[in-house]
Short mmCIF file of C-alpha atoms in Angstrom, two decimals:
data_model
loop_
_atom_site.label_atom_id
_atom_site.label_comp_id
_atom_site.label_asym_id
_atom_site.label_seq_id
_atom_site.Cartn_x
_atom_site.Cartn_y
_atom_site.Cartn_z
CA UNK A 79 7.92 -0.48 19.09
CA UNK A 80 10.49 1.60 21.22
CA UNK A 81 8.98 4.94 21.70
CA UNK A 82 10.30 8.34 20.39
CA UNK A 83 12.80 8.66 22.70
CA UNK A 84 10.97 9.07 25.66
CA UNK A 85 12.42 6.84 27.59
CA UNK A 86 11.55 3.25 26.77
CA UNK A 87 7.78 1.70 25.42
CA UNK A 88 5.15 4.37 25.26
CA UNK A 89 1.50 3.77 26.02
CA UNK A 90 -2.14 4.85 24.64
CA UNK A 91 -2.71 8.09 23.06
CA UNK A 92 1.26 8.67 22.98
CA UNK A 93 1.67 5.45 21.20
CA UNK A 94 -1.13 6.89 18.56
CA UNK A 95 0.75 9.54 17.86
CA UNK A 96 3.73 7.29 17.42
CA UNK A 97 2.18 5.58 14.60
CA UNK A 98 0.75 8.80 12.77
CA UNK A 99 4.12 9.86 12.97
CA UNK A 100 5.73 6.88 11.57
CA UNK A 101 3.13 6.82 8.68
CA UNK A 102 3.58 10.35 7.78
CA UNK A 103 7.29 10.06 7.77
CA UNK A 104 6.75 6.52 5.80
CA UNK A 105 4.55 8.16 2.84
CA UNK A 106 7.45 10.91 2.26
CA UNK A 107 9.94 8.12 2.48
CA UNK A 108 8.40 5.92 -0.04
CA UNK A 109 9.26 9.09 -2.73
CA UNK A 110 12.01 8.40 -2.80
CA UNK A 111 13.39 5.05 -1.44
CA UNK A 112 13.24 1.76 -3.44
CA UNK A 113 10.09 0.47 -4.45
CA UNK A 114 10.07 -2.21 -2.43
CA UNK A 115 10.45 -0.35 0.97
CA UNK A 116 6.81 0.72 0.43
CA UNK A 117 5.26 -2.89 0.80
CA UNK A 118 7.48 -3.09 3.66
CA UNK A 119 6.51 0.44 5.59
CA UNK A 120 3.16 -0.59 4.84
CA UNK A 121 3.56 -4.25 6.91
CA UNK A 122 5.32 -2.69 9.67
CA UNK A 123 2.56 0.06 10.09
CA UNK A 124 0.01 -3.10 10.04
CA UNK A 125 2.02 -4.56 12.84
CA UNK A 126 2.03 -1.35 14.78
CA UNK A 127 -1.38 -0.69 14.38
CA UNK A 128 -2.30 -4.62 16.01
CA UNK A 129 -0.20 -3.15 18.59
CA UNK A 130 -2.62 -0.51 19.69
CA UNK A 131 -4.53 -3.14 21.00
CA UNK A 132 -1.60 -4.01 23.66
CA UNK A 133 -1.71 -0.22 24.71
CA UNK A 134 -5.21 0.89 24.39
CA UNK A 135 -7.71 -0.90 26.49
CA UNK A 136 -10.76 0.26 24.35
CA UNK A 137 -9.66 -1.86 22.01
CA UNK A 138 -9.42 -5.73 22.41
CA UNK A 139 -6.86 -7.91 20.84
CA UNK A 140 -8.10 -9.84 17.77
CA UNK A 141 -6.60 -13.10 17.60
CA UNK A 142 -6.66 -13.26 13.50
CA UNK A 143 -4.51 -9.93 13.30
CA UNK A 144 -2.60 -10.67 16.61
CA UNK A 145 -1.44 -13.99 14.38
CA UNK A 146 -0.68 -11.60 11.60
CA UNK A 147 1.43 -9.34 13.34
CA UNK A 148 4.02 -12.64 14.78
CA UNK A 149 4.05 -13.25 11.55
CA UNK A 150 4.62 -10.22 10.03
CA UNK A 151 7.41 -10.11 12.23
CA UNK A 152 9.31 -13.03 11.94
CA UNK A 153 9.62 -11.86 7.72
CA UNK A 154 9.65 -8.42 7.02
CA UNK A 155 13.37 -8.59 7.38
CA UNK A 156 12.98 -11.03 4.12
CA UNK A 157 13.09 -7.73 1.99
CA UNK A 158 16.98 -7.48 2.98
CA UNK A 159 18.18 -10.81 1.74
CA UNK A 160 15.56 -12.39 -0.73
CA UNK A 161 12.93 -10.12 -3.02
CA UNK A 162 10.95 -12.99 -3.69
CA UNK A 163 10.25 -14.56 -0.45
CA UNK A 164 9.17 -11.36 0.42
CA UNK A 165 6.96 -10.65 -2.19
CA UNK A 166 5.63 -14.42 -1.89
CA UNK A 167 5.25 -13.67 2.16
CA UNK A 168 3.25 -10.52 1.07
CA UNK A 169 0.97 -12.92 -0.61
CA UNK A 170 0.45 -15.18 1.78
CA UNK A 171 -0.70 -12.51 3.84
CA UNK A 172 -3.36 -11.73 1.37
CA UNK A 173 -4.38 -14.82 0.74
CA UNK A 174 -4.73 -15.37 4.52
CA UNK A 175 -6.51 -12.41 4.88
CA UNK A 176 -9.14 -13.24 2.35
CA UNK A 177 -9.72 -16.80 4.34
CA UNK A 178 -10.44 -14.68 7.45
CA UNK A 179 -12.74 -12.24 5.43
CA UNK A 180 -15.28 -15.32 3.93
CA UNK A 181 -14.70 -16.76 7.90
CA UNK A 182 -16.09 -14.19 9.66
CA UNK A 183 -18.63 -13.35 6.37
CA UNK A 184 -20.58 -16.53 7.34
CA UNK A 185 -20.63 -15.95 11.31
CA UNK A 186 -24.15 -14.72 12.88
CA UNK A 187 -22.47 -12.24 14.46
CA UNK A 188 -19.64 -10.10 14.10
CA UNK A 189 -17.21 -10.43 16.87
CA UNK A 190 -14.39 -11.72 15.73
CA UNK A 191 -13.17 -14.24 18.81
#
């Protein structure tokens, strides 16, 4: 994610605020946009919020959503050309989700690498 016009990528607490920003803007957006431009505001702030993970290094990158994210990003653009691939991708996401949810239910602990 470019930053706010700051002058290229933007780091940490910066990027934070980046992503509040983009989800406040997103909520009033999705009053009056399509209906379909929620679903996708709402994948795109998933894939940002993996992203903190590249830019804060309190937090360490989780494989499973790190997975996600690529793949969030290589269809989100479906919304533009084909409704149902879209809403079948947003699916699949679930359904992969729920895999990685009963995966890490049955591990001793709870790290999830």
């Amino acid at each position: 994610m470019e930053g706010l016009g700051l002058g290229g990528s933007t780091e940490g607490e910066e990027y934070l605020f980046e992503l509040a920003s983009f989800l406040a803007v997103s909520a009033r957006g999705c009053v009056d946009e399509p209906h379909l431009y929620g679903p996708l505001r709402l994948i795109d702030g998933l894939s940002r919020l993996v992203e903190l993970s590249r830019r804060l290094p309190c937090i360490s990158a989780d494989p499973f959503l790190e997975k996600i994210r690529d793949q969030i990003e290589e269809n989100k653009a479906l919304i533009m050309y084909d409704k149902e691939k879209f809403i079948g991708f947003l699916d699949h996401l679930i359904l992969e989700f729920a895999k990685e949810i009963k995966r890490r239910a049955k591990r001793p602990d709870s790290n999830p690498k």
